[in-house]
Each structure stands twice: as C-alpha cells, then as structure tokens.
C-alpha cells in the first residue's frame, strides 16, 4: 500500500447553479482529493487548517474513509475558509461572490512525521510557497510530486509559482491556464514549454471535453463521460486529481502507461462528483459503481481499426 500526502483546503462552500443552491456545505480541494483517493488501496493523509466552526462530523467523515486527519490543524475560535459562487447556465463559467481566507491566511502546513516519506505528494491549489514548504518537509524524494494550480497564482505570485514548478513531476491545470502560463495558444506547444520549466508530465484539463496527458513526444487523451445531468461542477478538478494521484500511489507505478490509466480513473471519479451538490455523491460512492462506469469509459474509447 502506497502512501499519499494531500495538501489543500478543507472548507465551507456555498453554491448556486441553475439546478438549485445550497447553504454552507463541506468543500475544499483537499476534501475532494481525499475522498477520491479513498477509492483506492492507499494510506493517505490530509494536511490542512480549519477553524473550530467546522462541524466534527465533517472530519469524522474523512476519518471514516480511512484518511489520516492528524495533519488538519484546528484553530480555536478560528473560522474555516469559505467560498461562495454562482454558476452560469452553461456550468463552464462561474462568478465568485465571496472568498474569506480566515484561518487559511496563516496556514503553515506541517506534514505528520509518519508521512514525510510518502510515495506520492498531491499539492492542491494553494499559494506556491505553501506548496514548496511541503516539498521541503519530505525526508526523501517522493516517487511523484503532483501540483495543481490556477490563474490566480499566475496573476499574483508568478515567480513563486515558477519556483515550485521546478521541483515537481506533474502539473495539472486547465486549458486556459496552460495558455496563460506559456503564452502559447496551441496546447501541444504549451505543454512542451511547461515541460522545460520542470515537470516531466503535464495534464491539461478541458472540463466536459476531457483531459490531455503530455510526456516528451507522447500525448494521451481521455474523454469526459457524457452525462445526462450535471448539478455542480465544484470539486470536479480536485476529484480528478485525487483519482489520478490515488491510483498512482496505490499501484506504486509512475510510468507513462500507468499515468494513462490514472487519467482515466481521475476522469471516471470526476464524472460522479458533478452529479450532486458538494461532496454528497463522493461520500456514498461504492466501488461497484466505479467499476461499472470504468467499463463505460472503456466502451466509449475502444475500437478496432485496420492499419496498413
């Protein structure tokens, strides 16, 4: 069983989509990553910070999924990170209405001692210097360091982001962010440019249009499964990252071939995440459902063709 360290937010989300809206519910990058990774035979831990306003039931939920929560700092009289957003009708774009950093503003992550030799480190979307501090706490070089980031850090902490990118193996970003980071419109050129910055592998997420994996001259594409209904895209990208990193930690294989499977597993789990608000779908997801949908992915992409 491989060891996986997940660093990111455990948070309150308040969401409105064309299908309805919620009050404050459980969210955060580390939450979605951890829940997705728990679908695999992996020893995982979340490193995060919350206030004592976060219901204990949320932490119990994570713990009951086999996730080590000893790295989640609980600040007495503190308030948990809070995000409120409203999605447009196409669900591809959204407006951020409220962002309250709260305890996250002073987050100094501490990796539990028994996870400082983890096989895989999954750095959720945070300030690049926070991500780098986690890498520096590892007592041996992990087999794989995966980093997720976003355009906010490209706008506000680009030099710091470029520094942490030097130390990672895989970066996961969306197509818009890949173009912004490199100044290249072609995603093939953008991925090649990012690989010169440090990462050996580049995963470019395209939402409902799937994901691309790049390594040297090799390219792999995984479609997104066509769904009848999408209720809430929040957390889909983090769920993808959790499936991707969880699979690689469980298999202990970080080859390009294994990463292709990891992309499929990530896309598969993300397809469940969007079916209900927040973490509701991932909380009750059964392995039999996951395997059934994997077969749908296989049928969607497999074909026979005669080549001469």
Short mmCIF file of C-alpha atoms in Angstrom, two decimals:
data_model
loop_
_atom_site.label_atom_id
_atom_site.label_comp_id
_atom_site.label_asym_id
_atom_site.label_seq_id
_atom_site.Cartn_x
_atom_site.Cartn_y
_atom_site.Cartn_z
CA UNK A 1 0.00 0.00 0.00
CA UNK A 2 1.49 3.30 -1.11
CA UNK A 3 1.46 6.45 0.99
CA UNK A 4 -0.17 9.63 -0.25
CA UNK A 5 0.02 13.11 1.27
CA UNK A 6 -2.71 15.55 0.23
CA UNK A 7 -2.23 19.25 0.93
CA UNK A 8 -5.03 21.73 0.38
CA UNK A 9 -8.16 23.32 1.76
CA UNK A 10 -10.87 21.79 3.88
CA UNK A 11 -13.54 24.43 3.56
CA UNK A 12 -17.09 25.69 3.54
CA UNK A 13 -18.66 26.13 0.11
CA UNK A 14 -21.94 27.84 -0.71
CA UNK A 15 -23.03 27.10 -4.25
CA UNK A 16 -25.72 28.20 -6.68
CA UNK A 17 -26.28 26.55 -10.04
CA UNK A 18 -29.22 26.56 -12.47
CA UNK A 19 -30.44 23.46 -10.59
CA UNK A 20 -30.59 24.96 -7.12
CA UNK A 21 -28.46 26.33 -4.32
CA UNK A 22 -27.00 25.24 -1.01
CA UNK A 23 -26.25 26.74 2.37
CA UNK A 24 -22.72 26.27 3.71
CA UNK A 25 -21.60 22.71 2.93
CA UNK A 26 -18.34 20.78 3.11
CA UNK A 27 -15.89 21.63 0.33
CA UNK A 28 -12.24 22.37 -0.31
CA UNK A 29 -9.59 20.94 -2.61
CA UNK A 30 -8.11 18.52 -0.05
CA UNK A 31 -11.58 17.22 0.80
CA UNK A 32 -12.41 16.28 -2.78
CA UNK A 33 -8.90 14.93 -3.44
CA UNK A 34 -9.00 12.81 -0.28
CA UNK A 35 -12.46 11.40 -0.95
CA UNK A 36 -11.47 10.42 -4.50
CA UNK A 37 -8.18 8.84 -3.40
CA UNK A 38 -10.03 6.82 -0.75
CA UNK A 39 -11.47 4.70 -3.57
CA UNK A 40 -8.03 3.06 -3.85
CA UNK A 41 -5.95 0.89 -1.54
CA UNK A 42 -3.79 3.76 -0.32
CA UNK A 43 -2.60 5.11 3.02
CA UNK A 44 -3.48 8.79 2.76
CA UNK A 45 -3.27 11.86 4.97
CA UNK A 46 -4.68 15.37 4.58
CA UNK A 47 -2.65 18.40 5.63
CA UNK A 48 -4.85 21.45 6.06
CA UNK A 49 -6.17 24.06 8.50
CA UNK A 50 -9.72 24.78 9.72
CA UNK A 51 -11.46 26.74 12.44
CA UNK A 52 -13.35 25.15 15.29
CA UNK A 53 -16.54 26.21 13.48
CA UNK A 54 -16.14 23.22 11.14
CA UNK A 55 -18.57 20.51 12.31
CA UNK A 56 -16.78 17.50 13.79
CA UNK A 57 -18.98 15.31 11.60
CA UNK A 58 -17.08 16.57 8.54
CA UNK A 59 -13.75 15.46 9.98
CA UNK A 60 -15.30 12.17 11.07
CA UNK A 61 -16.50 11.64 7.51
CA UNK A 62 -12.92 11.90 6.24
CA UNK A 63 -11.56 9.71 9.01
CA UNK A 64 -14.21 7.05 8.36
CA UNK A 65 -12.98 6.91 4.76
CA UNK A 66 -9.58 5.80 6.08
CA UNK A 67 -7.95 9.21 5.69
CA UNK A 68 -5.46 10.27 8.36
CA UNK A 69 -6.63 13.69 9.63
CA UNK A 70 -3.87 14.28 12.21
CA UNK A 71 -2.35 16.85 9.82
CA UNK A 72 -5.50 19.01 9.87
CA UNK A 73 -4.86 21.87 12.28
CA UNK A 74 -7.94 23.09 14.17
CA UNK A 75 -7.65 26.71 15.27
CA UNK A 76 -9.54 27.52 18.47
CA UNK A 77 -12.02 30.37 17.88
CA UNK A 78 -10.91 30.38 14.24
CA UNK A 79 -13.08 30.48 11.14
CA UNK A 80 -12.76 27.98 8.29
CA UNK A 81 -12.01 29.08 4.71
CA UNK A 82 -15.27 29.98 2.97
CA UNK A 83 -16.14 30.33 -0.73
CA UNK A 84 -19.45 31.28 -2.31
CA UNK A 85 -20.03 31.06 -6.04
CA UNK A 86 -22.72 31.12 -8.68
CA UNK A 87 -22.51 29.13 -11.91
CA UNK A 88 -23.82 30.36 -15.24
CA UNK A 89 -26.30 28.32 -17.29
CA UNK A 90 -23.56 26.50 -19.24
CA UNK A 91 -21.88 25.44 -15.93
CA UNK A 92 -18.49 26.16 -17.53
CA UNK A 93 -18.22 29.64 -16.08
CA UNK A 94 -18.95 30.99 -12.62
CA UNK A 95 -18.81 34.13 -10.53
CA UNK A 96 -17.07 34.15 -7.18
CA UNK A 97 -19.33 36.08 -4.82
CA UNK A 98 -17.46 35.73 -1.52
CA UNK A 99 -13.99 34.47 -0.56
CA UNK A 100 -12.96 34.50 3.09
CA UNK A 101 -9.46 33.11 3.72
CA UNK A 102 -9.91 33.11 7.52
CA UNK A 103 -7.51 30.55 9.08
CA UNK A 104 -6.01 29.81 5.67
CA UNK A 105 -4.36 33.24 5.68
CA UNK A 106 -1.84 31.99 8.27
CA UNK A 107 -1.52 28.40 7.09
CA UNK A 108 1.88 26.85 7.79
CA UNK A 109 1.41 23.19 6.86
CA UNK A 110 3.04 20.50 9.00
CA UNK A 111 3.32 17.06 7.42
CA UNK A 112 2.77 14.30 10.03
CA UNK A 113 6.06 12.56 10.84
CA UNK A 114 4.86 9.20 9.55
CA UNK A 115 4.09 10.71 6.14
CA UNK A 116 7.33 12.59 5.47
CA UNK A 117 8.49 9.61 3.38
CA UNK A 118 5.26 9.37 1.35
CA UNK A 119 5.45 7.86 -2.13
CA UNK A 120 3.18 10.48 -3.73
CA UNK A 121 2.57 14.10 -2.74
CA UNK A 122 -0.55 15.80 -4.11
CA UNK A 123 -0.28 19.57 -3.75
CA UNK A 124 -3.77 21.03 -4.00
CA UNK A 125 -4.39 24.57 -5.17
CA UNK A 126 -2.69 26.87 -2.61
CA UNK A 127 -0.09 29.64 -2.54
CA UNK A 128 3.03 28.27 -4.29
CA UNK A 129 5.24 28.96 -1.25
CA UNK A 130 2.93 26.87 0.92
CA UNK A 131 3.22 24.09 -1.63
CA UNK A 132 7.01 24.42 -1.66
CA UNK A 133 7.19 24.26 2.14
CA UNK A 134 5.52 20.85 2.00
CA UNK A 135 8.05 19.55 -0.53
CA UNK A 136 10.85 20.76 1.76
CA UNK A 137 9.41 18.76 4.68
CA UNK A 138 9.72 15.43 2.85
CA UNK A 139 12.66 13.48 4.25
CA UNK A 140 13.19 11.60 0.99
CA UNK A 141 12.32 12.42 -2.59
CA UNK A 142 8.78 11.14 -3.30
CA UNK A 143 8.30 8.95 -6.34
CA UNK A 144 5.91 11.57 -7.63
CA UNK A 145 5.01 15.16 -6.76
CA UNK A 146 1.80 16.40 -8.39
CA UNK A 147 0.84 20.08 -8.32
CA UNK A 148 -2.47 21.74 -9.06
CA UNK A 149 -2.61 25.48 -9.51
CA UNK A 150 -4.75 28.19 -11.08
CA UNK A 151 -4.64 31.52 -12.89
CA UNK A 152 -4.93 33.48 -9.61
CA UNK A 153 -1.36 32.48 -8.72
CA UNK A 154 -0.17 33.25 -12.25
CA UNK A 155 -1.58 36.75 -11.80
CA UNK A 156 -0.39 37.35 -8.24
CA UNK A 157 2.59 35.09 -7.45
CA UNK A 158 4.11 34.08 -10.79
CA UNK A 159 7.76 34.00 -9.65
CA UNK A 160 6.85 31.84 -6.65
CA UNK A 161 4.82 29.54 -8.89
CA UNK A 162 7.70 29.16 -11.35
CA UNK A 163 9.98 28.27 -8.44
CA UNK A 164 7.79 25.48 -7.08
CA UNK A 165 7.18 24.16 -10.61
CA UNK A 166 10.92 23.43 -10.82
CA UNK A 167 10.54 20.81 -8.06
CA UNK A 168 7.53 18.81 -9.26
CA UNK A 169 6.91 15.88 -11.60
CA UNK A 170 3.33 16.51 -12.75
CA UNK A 171 1.30 19.70 -13.12
CA UNK A 172 -2.47 19.68 -13.57
CA UNK A 173 -4.06 22.83 -14.96
CA UNK A 174 -6.90 23.69 -17.31
CA UNK A 175 -6.51 24.76 -20.93
CA UNK A 176 -6.98 28.47 -20.22
CA UNK A 177 -4.32 28.38 -17.50
CA UNK A 178 -1.87 26.46 -19.70
CA UNK A 179 -2.19 29.18 -22.33
CA UNK A 180 -1.74 31.95 -19.76
CA UNK A 181 1.31 30.32 -18.18
CA UNK A 182 3.11 29.87 -21.50
CA UNK A 183 1.70 32.48 -23.86
CA UNK A 184 1.07 29.67 -26.35
CA UNK A 185 -2.40 29.10 -27.81
CA UNK A 186 -1.62 25.58 -29.04
CA UNK A 187 -1.91 23.20 -26.11
CA UNK A 188 0.77 20.97 -27.65
CA UNK A 189 3.21 23.89 -27.68
CA UNK A 190 2.06 24.99 -24.22
CA UNK A 191 2.68 21.53 -22.75
CA UNK A 192 6.14 21.35 -24.35
CA UNK A 193 7.01 24.75 -22.87
CA UNK A 194 5.78 23.75 -19.39
CA UNK A 195 7.97 20.63 -19.51
CA UNK A 196 11.01 22.88 -19.90
CA UNK A 197 10.04 24.56 -16.60
CA UNK A 198 10.46 21.36 -14.60
CA UNK A 199 7.54 18.90 -14.77
CA UNK A 200 8.08 15.71 -16.75
CA UNK A 201 4.34 15.30 -17.21
CA UNK A 202 1.64 17.86 -17.97
CA UNK A 203 -2.08 17.19 -17.52
CA UNK A 204 -4.34 19.75 -19.16
CA UNK A 205 -7.96 19.53 -18.04
CA UNK A 206 -10.66 20.55 -20.51
CA UNK A 207 -13.74 20.12 -18.32
CA UNK A 208 -16.59 18.43 -20.18
CA UNK A 209 -14.16 17.88 -23.09
CA UNK A 210 -11.83 15.54 -21.20
CA UNK A 211 -8.15 15.75 -20.34
CA UNK A 212 -4.79 15.58 -22.12
CA UNK A 213 -1.61 13.99 -20.76
CA UNK A 214 1.77 15.03 -22.21
CA UNK A 215 5.20 13.46 -21.68
CA UNK A 216 8.03 14.29 -24.09
CA UNK A 217 6.61 13.50 -27.54
CA UNK A 218 3.83 11.30 -26.15
CA UNK A 219 0.23 12.54 -25.91
CA UNK A 220 -2.76 10.74 -24.42
CA UNK A 221 -6.36 11.94 -24.45
CA UNK A 222 -9.14 10.83 -22.11
CA UNK A 223 -12.69 11.96 -22.86
CA UNK A 224 -15.15 13.06 -20.23
CA UNK A 225 -18.05 10.67 -19.95
CA UNK A 226 -21.21 12.20 -21.45
CA UNK A 227 -23.70 12.62 -18.60
CA UNK A 228 -27.43 13.15 -18.68
CA UNK A 229 -27.30 15.66 -15.83
CA UNK A 230 -24.61 17.81 -14.23
CA UNK A 231 -25.69 19.50 -11.00
CA UNK A 232 -22.49 21.02 -9.61
CA UNK A 233 -19.00 21.17 -11.19
CA UNK A 234 -17.41 22.35 -7.94
CA UNK A 235 -14.67 19.93 -6.92
CA UNK A 236 -14.59 18.05 -10.23
CA UNK A 237 -11.00 19.09 -10.96
CA UNK A 238 -9.88 18.18 -7.44
CA UNK A 239 -11.71 14.86 -7.67
CA UNK A 240 -9.84 14.21 -10.91
CA UNK A 241 -6.55 14.99 -9.12
CA UNK A 242 -7.49 12.67 -6.26
CA UNK A 243 -8.30 9.81 -8.61
CA UNK A 244 -5.11 10.44 -10.57
CA UNK A 245 -2.79 10.59 -7.56
CA UNK A 246 -4.64 7.92 -5.58
CA UNK A 247 -4.34 5.40 -8.41
CA UNK A 248 -0.61 6.08 -8.84
CA UNK A 249 0.04 5.79 -5.09
CA UNK A 250 -1.90 2.52 -4.92
CA UNK A 251 -0.16 0.92 -7.90
CA UNK A 252 3.30 2.27 -6.98
CA UNK A 253 3.88 2.68 -10.71
CA UNK A 254 4.60 6.15 -12.11
CA UNK A 255 5.33 5.16 -15.72
CA UNK A 256 3.59 6.90 -18.63
CA UNK A 257 1.49 3.78 -19.19
CA UNK A 258 0.30 3.87 -15.58
CA UNK A 259 -0.41 7.59 -15.83
CA UNK A 260 -2.71 6.98 -18.78
CA UNK A 261 -4.76 4.67 -16.56
CA UNK A 262 -4.59 7.27 -13.78
CA UNK A 263 -6.10 9.90 -16.08
CA UNK A 264 -8.98 7.55 -16.88
CA UNK A 265 -9.56 6.82 -13.18
CA UNK A 266 -9.49 10.54 -12.41
CA UNK A 267 -11.96 11.33 -15.19
CA UNK A 268 -14.18 8.46 -14.06
CA UNK A 269 -14.40 9.68 -10.47
CA UNK A 270 -14.94 13.29 -11.56
CA UNK A 271 -17.98 12.13 -13.52
CA UNK A 272 -19.60 11.07 -10.23
CA UNK A 273 -18.65 14.22 -8.35
CA UNK A 274 -20.72 16.52 -10.59
CA UNK A 275 -23.93 14.53 -10.15
CA UNK A 276 -24.85 16.11 -6.80
CA UNK A 277 -24.02 19.23 -4.84
CA UNK A 278 -20.70 19.36 -3.00
CA UNK A 279 -19.33 16.08 -1.68
CA UNK A 280 -22.72 14.32 -1.47
CA UNK A 281 -22.06 11.91 -4.35
CA UNK A 282 -18.50 11.09 -3.35
CA UNK A 283 -19.45 10.39 0.27
CA UNK A 284 -21.61 7.42 -0.66
CA UNK A 285 -19.83 6.23 -3.80
CA UNK A 286 -19.43 2.45 -3.95
CA UNK A 287 -16.65 0.58 -5.75
CA UNK A 288 -19.17 -1.43 -7.77
CA UNK A 289 -20.47 1.84 -9.27
CA UNK A 290 -16.94 2.98 -10.03
CA UNK A 291 -16.08 -0.27 -11.82
CA UNK A 292 -19.32 -0.24 -13.82
CA UNK A 293 -18.57 3.25 -15.10
CA UNK A 294 -14.98 2.30 -15.92
CA UNK A 295 -16.45 -0.26 -18.31
CA UNK A 296 -18.48 2.55 -19.87
CA UNK A 297 -15.28 4.54 -20.35
CA UNK A 298 -13.66 1.55 -21.99
CA UNK A 299 -16.61 1.09 -24.36
CA UNK A 300 -16.54 4.80 -25.16
CA UNK A 301 -12.90 4.79 -26.24
CA UNK A 302 -12.13 1.30 -27.55
CA UNK A 303 -12.30 0.48 -31.22
CA UNK A 304 -10.78 -1.83 -33.81
CA UNK A 305 -9.26 -0.40 -36.96
CA UNK A 306 -7.23 -1.96 -39.75
CA UNK A 307 -4.00 -0.13 -40.40
CA UNK A 308 -1.77 -0.77 -43.37
#
